Coordinates of C-alpha atoms in Angstrom, one line a residue:
X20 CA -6.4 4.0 -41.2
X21 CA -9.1 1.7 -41.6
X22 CA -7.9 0.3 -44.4
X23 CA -4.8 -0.8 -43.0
X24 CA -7.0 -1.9 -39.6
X25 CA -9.0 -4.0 -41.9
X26 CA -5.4 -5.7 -44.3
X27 CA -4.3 -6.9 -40.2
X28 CA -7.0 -8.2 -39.7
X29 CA -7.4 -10.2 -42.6
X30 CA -3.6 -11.3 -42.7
X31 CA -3.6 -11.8 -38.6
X32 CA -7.0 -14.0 -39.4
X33 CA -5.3 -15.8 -42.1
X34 CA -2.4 -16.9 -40.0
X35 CA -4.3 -18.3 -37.3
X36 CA -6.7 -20.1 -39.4
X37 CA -3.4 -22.0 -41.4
X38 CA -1.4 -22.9 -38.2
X39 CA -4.8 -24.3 -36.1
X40 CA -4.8 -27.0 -39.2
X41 CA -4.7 -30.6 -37.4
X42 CA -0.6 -30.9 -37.3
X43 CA 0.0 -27.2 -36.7
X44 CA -0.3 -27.0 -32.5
X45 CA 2.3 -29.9 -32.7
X46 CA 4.4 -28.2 -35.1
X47 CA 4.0 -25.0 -32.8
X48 CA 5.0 -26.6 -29.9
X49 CA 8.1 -27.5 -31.5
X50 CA 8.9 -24.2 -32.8
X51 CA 8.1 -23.3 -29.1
X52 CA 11.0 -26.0 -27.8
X53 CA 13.5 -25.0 -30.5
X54 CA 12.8 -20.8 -29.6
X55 CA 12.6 -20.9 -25.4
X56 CA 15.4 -23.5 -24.8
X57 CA 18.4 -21.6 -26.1
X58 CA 17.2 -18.7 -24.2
X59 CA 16.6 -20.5 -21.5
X60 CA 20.1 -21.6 -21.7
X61 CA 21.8 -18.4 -22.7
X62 CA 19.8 -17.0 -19.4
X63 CA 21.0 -19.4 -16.9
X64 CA 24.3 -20.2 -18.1
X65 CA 26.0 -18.5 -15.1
X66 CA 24.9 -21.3 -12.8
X67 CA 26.1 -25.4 -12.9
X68 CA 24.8 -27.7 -15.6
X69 CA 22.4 -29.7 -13.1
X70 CA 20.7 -26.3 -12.4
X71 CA 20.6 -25.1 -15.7
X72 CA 19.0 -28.3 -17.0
X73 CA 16.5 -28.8 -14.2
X74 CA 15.5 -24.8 -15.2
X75 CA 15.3 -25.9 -18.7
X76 CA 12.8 -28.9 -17.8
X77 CA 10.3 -26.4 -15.5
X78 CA 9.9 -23.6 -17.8
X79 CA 9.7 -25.8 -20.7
X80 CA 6.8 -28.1 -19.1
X81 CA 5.2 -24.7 -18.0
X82 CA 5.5 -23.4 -20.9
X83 CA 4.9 -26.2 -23.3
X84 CA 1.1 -26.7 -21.2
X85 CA 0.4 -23.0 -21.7
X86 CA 0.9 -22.9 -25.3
X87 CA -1.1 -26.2 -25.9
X88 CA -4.1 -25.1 -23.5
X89 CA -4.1 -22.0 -25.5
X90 CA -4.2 -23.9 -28.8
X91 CA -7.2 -25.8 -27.5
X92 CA -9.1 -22.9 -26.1
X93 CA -8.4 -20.5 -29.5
X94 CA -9.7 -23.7 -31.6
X95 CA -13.0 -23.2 -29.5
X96 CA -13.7 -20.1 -29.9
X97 CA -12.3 -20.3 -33.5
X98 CA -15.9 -22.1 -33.8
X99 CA -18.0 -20.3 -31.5
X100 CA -16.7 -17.2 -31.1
X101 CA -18.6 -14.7 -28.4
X102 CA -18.8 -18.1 -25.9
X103 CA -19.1 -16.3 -22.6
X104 CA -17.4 -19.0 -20.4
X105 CA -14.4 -19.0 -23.0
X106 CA -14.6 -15.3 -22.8
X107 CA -14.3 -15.1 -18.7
X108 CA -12.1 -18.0 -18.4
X109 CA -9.3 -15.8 -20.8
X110 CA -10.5 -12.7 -18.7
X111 CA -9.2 -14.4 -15.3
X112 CA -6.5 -15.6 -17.0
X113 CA -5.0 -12.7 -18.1
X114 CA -5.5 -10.6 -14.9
X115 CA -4.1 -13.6 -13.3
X116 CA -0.9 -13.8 -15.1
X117 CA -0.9 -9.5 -15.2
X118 CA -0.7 -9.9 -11.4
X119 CA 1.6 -13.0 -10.7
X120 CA 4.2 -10.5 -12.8
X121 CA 3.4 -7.6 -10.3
X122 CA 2.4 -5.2 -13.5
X123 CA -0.9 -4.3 -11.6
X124 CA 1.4 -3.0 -8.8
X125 CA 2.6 0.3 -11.2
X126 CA -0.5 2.9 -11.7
X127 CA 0.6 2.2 -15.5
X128 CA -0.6 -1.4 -15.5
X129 CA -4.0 -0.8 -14.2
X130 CA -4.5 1.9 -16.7
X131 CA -3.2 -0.7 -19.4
X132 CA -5.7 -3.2 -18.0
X133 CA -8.5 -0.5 -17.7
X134 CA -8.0 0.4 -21.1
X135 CA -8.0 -3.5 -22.6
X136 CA -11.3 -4.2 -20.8
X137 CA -12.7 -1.5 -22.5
X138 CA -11.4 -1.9 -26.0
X139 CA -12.9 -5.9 -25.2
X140 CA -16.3 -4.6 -24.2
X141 CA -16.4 -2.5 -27.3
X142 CA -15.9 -5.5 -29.2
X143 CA -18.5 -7.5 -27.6
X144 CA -20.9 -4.7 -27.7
X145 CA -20.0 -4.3 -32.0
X146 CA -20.0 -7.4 -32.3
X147 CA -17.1 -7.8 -34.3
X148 CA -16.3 -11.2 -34.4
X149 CA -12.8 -11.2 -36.0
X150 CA -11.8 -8.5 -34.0
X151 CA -12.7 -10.6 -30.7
X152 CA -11.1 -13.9 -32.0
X153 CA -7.3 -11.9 -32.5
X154 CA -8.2 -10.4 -28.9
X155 CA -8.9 -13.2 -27.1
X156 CA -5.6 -14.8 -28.8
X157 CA -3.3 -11.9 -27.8
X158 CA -4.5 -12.5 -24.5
X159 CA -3.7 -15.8 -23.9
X160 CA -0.5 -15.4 -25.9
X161 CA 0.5 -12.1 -23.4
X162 CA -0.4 -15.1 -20.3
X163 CA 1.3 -17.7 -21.8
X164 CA 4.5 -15.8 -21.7
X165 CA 4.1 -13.9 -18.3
X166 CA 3.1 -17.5 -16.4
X167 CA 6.1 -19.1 -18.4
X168 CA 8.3 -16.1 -17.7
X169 CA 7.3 -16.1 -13.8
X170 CA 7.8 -20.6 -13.5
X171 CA 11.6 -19.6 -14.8
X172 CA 12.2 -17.2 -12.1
X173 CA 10.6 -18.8 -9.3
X174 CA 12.6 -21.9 -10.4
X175 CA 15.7 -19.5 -10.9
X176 CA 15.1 -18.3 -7.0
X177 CA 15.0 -21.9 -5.7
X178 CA 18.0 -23.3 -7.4
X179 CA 20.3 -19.8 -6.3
X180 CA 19.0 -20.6 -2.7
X181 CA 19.8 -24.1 -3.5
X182 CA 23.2 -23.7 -4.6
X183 CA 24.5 -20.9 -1.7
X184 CA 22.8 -23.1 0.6
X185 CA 24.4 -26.2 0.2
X186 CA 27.9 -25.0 -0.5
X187 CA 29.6 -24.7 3.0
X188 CA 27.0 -27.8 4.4
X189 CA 26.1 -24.9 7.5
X190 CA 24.2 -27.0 10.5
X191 CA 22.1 -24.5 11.3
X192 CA 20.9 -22.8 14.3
X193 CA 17.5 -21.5 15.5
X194 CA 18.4 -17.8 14.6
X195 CA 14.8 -16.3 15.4
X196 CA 15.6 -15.6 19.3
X197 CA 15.9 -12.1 19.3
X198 CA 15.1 -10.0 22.0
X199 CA 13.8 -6.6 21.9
X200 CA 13.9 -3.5 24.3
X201 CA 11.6 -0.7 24.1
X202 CA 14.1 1.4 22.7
X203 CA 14.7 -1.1 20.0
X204 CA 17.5 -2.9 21.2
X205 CA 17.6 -5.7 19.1
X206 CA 19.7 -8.6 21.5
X207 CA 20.4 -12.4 20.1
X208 CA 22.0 -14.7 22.6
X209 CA 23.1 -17.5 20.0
X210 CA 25.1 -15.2 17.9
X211 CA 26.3 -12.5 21.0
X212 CA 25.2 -9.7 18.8
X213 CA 22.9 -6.8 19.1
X214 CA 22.7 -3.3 17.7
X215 CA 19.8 -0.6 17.8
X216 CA 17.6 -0.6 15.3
X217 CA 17.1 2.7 13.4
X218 CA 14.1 5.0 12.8
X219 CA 12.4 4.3 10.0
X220 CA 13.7 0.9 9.7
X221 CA 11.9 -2.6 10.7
X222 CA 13.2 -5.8 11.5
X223 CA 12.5 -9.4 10.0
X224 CA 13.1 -12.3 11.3
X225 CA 14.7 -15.3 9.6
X226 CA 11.0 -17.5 9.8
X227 CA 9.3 -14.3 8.2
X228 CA 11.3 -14.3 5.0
X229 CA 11.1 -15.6 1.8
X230 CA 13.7 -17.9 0.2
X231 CA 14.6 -15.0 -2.0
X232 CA 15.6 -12.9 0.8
X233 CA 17.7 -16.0 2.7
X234 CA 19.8 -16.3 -0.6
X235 CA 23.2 -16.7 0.3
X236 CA 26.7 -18.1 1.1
X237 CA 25.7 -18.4 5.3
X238 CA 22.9 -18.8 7.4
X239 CA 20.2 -16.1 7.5
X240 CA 19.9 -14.6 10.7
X241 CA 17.7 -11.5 10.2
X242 CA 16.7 -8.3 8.3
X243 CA 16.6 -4.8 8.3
X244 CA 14.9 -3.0 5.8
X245 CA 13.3 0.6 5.5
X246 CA 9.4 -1.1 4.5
X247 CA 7.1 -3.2 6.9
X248 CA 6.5 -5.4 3.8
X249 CA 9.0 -5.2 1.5
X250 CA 12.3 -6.0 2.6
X251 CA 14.0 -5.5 -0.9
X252 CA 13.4 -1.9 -0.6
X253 CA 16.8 -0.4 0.1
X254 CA 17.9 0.9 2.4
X255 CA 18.9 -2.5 3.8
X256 CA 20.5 -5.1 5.7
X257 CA 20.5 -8.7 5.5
X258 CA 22.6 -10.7 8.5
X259 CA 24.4 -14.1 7.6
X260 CA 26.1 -16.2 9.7
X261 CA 28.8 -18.7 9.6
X262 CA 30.4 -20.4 12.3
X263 CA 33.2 -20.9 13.4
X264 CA 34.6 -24.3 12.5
X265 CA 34.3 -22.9 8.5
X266 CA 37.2 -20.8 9.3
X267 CA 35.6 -18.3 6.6
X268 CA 37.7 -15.5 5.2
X269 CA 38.1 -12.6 3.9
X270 CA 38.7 -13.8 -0.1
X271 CA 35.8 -16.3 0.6
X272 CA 33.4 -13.1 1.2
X273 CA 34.8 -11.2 -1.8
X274 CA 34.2 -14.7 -4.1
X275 CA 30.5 -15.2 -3.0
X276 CA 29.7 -11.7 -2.8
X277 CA 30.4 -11.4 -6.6
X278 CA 28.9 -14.8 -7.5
X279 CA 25.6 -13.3 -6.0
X280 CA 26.1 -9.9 -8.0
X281 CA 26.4 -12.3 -11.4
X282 CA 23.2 -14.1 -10.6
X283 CA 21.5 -10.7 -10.2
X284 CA 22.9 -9.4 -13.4
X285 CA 21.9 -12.7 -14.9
X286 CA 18.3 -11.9 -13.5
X287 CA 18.2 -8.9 -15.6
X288 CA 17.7 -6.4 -11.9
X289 CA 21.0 -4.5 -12.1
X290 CA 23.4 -3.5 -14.8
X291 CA 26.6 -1.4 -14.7
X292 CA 28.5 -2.8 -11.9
X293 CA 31.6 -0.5 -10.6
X294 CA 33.6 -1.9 -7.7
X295 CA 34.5 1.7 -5.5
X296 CA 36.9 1.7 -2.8
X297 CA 36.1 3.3 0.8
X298 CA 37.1 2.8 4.0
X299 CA 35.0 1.9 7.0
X300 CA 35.4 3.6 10.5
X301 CA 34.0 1.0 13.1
X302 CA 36.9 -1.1 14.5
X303 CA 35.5 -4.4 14.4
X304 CA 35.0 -4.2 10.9
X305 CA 37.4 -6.9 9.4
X306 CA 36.8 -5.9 5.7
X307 CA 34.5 -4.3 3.1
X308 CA 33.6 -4.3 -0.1
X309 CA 31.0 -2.0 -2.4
X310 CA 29.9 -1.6 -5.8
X311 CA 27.8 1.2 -7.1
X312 CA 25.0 -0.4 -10.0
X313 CA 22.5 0.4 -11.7
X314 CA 18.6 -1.1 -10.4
X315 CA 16.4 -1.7 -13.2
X316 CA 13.7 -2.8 -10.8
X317 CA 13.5 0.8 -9.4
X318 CA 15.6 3.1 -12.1
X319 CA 18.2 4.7 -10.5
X320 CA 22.0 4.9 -9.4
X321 CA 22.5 2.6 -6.0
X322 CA 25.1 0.9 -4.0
X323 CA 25.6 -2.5 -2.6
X324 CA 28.4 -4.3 -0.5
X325 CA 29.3 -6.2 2.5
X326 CA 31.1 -6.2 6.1
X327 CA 32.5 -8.4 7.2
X328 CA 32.4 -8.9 11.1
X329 CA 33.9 -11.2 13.8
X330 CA 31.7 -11.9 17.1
X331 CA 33.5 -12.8 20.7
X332 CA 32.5 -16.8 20.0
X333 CA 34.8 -16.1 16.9
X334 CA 32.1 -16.4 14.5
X335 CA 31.7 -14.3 11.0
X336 CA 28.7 -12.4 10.3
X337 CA 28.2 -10.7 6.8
X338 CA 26.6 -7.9 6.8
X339 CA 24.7 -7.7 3.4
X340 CA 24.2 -3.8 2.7
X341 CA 22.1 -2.2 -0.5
X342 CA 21.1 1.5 -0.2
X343 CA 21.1 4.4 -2.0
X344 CA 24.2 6.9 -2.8
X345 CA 24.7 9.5 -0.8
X346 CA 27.5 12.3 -1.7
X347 CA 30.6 13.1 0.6
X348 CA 29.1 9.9 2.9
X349 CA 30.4 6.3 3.5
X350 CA 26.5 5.7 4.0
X351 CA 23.9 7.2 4.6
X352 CA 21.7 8.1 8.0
X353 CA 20.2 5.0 8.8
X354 CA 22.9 2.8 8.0
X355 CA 25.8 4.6 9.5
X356 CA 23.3 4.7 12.9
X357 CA 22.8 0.9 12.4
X358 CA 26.5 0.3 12.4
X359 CA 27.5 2.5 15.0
X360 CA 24.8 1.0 17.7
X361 CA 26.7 -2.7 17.3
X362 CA 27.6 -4.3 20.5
X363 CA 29.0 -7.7 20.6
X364 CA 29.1 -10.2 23.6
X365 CA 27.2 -7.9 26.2
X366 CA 23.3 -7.5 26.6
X367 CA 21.6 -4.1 25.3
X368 CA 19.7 -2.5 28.5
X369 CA 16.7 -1.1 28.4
X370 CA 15.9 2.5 29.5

């Protein structure tokens, strides 16, 4: 076993002392370009040119910086290897990057940090210099790619908000003047809307979200979601409005509805999309549609879907709905109590 430890090293050694000859971190960034734009392409290619080639420019930049910082820093410690500023300044890096890609949030990433930091301290302690050189390069490497991988999707997030936003040219409305009862009636007077809102469930307003959680065809008008800080935990539901003079309909919801599901199958959070048919029993409903999917975010079996809704001002509200399956039930508890407490064009009273 130590044998074969020792032939890594030595080959692993070899490789890095080749490629950090003058002309190799240009050459490297090259091979970088020719690699990450492709996939960059491949990944985005279910959004317009303009976006896809303004993604392709972020991450690339991003990316392009990381790699040659890293260069620069492994050539340092190439030559004075054990520096203890080089050392910490990887060590904050890599936690850094570790936690702007939410691993530390799973008990497995801290265990996979815990046990790194050890293996590094062994190192130091040994002294073993070729050992800590390969280390210190895996780690900037592993940072390289979660900061690059993290730039993509921020810039991902922006241009979906970007292009669902400016598609129907909405002048929007202050949305954020909802009124609450003890009971928690939930009342807004701009849209003439209201419902009750379930136990276990809180409510966001449109100025407390993020632009990930606005994404969509209308204008966001609030939230309900079964965490007080994580409104992507299902069961939820996200409010959009259009008004009236869009004169949107039915196929309009079904279109945008789906062009939302591609982008989060493009993301790589769900797989296995099935389109299931059921029929909702509120009257105002005007139509619904739901597909069950897979979530690779949290692994399991989930549904998502929409109602469509009209208000007394003849407005459309979409009512964005994600939550889990539930057998022999349209939906389940907390959503069926959410839908059944709607009231349109009359205050809710308070006890």
């Amino acid at each position: 076993m130590l044998q074969i430890l020792t032939k890594i090293k030595n080959h692993a050694s070899g490789f890095f002392a080749k490629f950090l000859a003058p002309k190799t971190p240009r050459n490297l960034l090259i091979i970088y370009s020719i690699i990450a734009i492709p996939f960059f392409i491949y990944h985005e290619s279910h959004l317009p040119w303009h976006y896809i080639f303004a993604l392709c420019i972020v991450s690339l930049v991003v990316g392009l910086f990381l790699t040659y910082v890293s260069l620069y820093i492994i050539q340092l410690y190439w030559r004075e290897t054990f520096h203890p500023i080089i050392e910490l300044g990887v060590v904050i890096l890599f936690i850094f990057a570790l936690w702007l890609a939410e691993v530390l949030v799973f008990e497995a990433g801290t265990v996979f940090l815990f046990i790194l930091v050890a293996i590094a301290f062994l190192i130091r302690v040994l002294h073993l210099a070729e050992y800590a050189r390969l280390l210190l390069a895996a780690c900037l490497i592993a940072s390289n790619a979660l900061i690059a991988f993290k730039a993509l999707q921020g810039a991902e997030v922006l241009s979906a908000y970007l292009l669902f936003k400016n598609k129907y040219q909405i002048e929007e409305k202050d949305l954020n003047g909802w009124a609450v009862t003890d009971n928690n009636q939930y009342w807004n007077e701009e849209l003439q809307f209201g419902f009750t809102l379930p136990e276990g469930f809180y409510f966001f307003k449109p100025e407390n979200l993020t632009m990930e959680n606005k994404t969509g065809a209308g204008q966001i008008a609030g939230l309900l979601a079964f965490s007080d800080h994580d409104a992507e935990r299902y069961p939820f539901v996200r409010i959009f409005y259009f008004p009236d003079y869009l004169g949107f309909q039915e196929n309009q919801a079904v279109t945008e509805f789906s062009e939302f599901l591609k982008i989060q199958v493009s993301k790589g959070d769900i797989e296995d999309i099935q389109e299931i048919q059921q029929k909702e029993l509120e009257p105002f409903i005007l139509t619904s549609k739901f597909w069950t999917f897979y979530d690779l975010l949290r692994p399991r079996y989930a549904k998502t879907g929409f109602i469509l809704v009209d208000t007394p001002n003849h407005d459309k509200l979409l009512l964005h709905i994600t939550e889990n399956l539930e057998k022999g039930e349209i939906h389940e508890q907390g959503i069926r109590e959410f839908l059944s407490s709607i009231r349109f064009g009359n205050r809710l009273q308070s006890n």
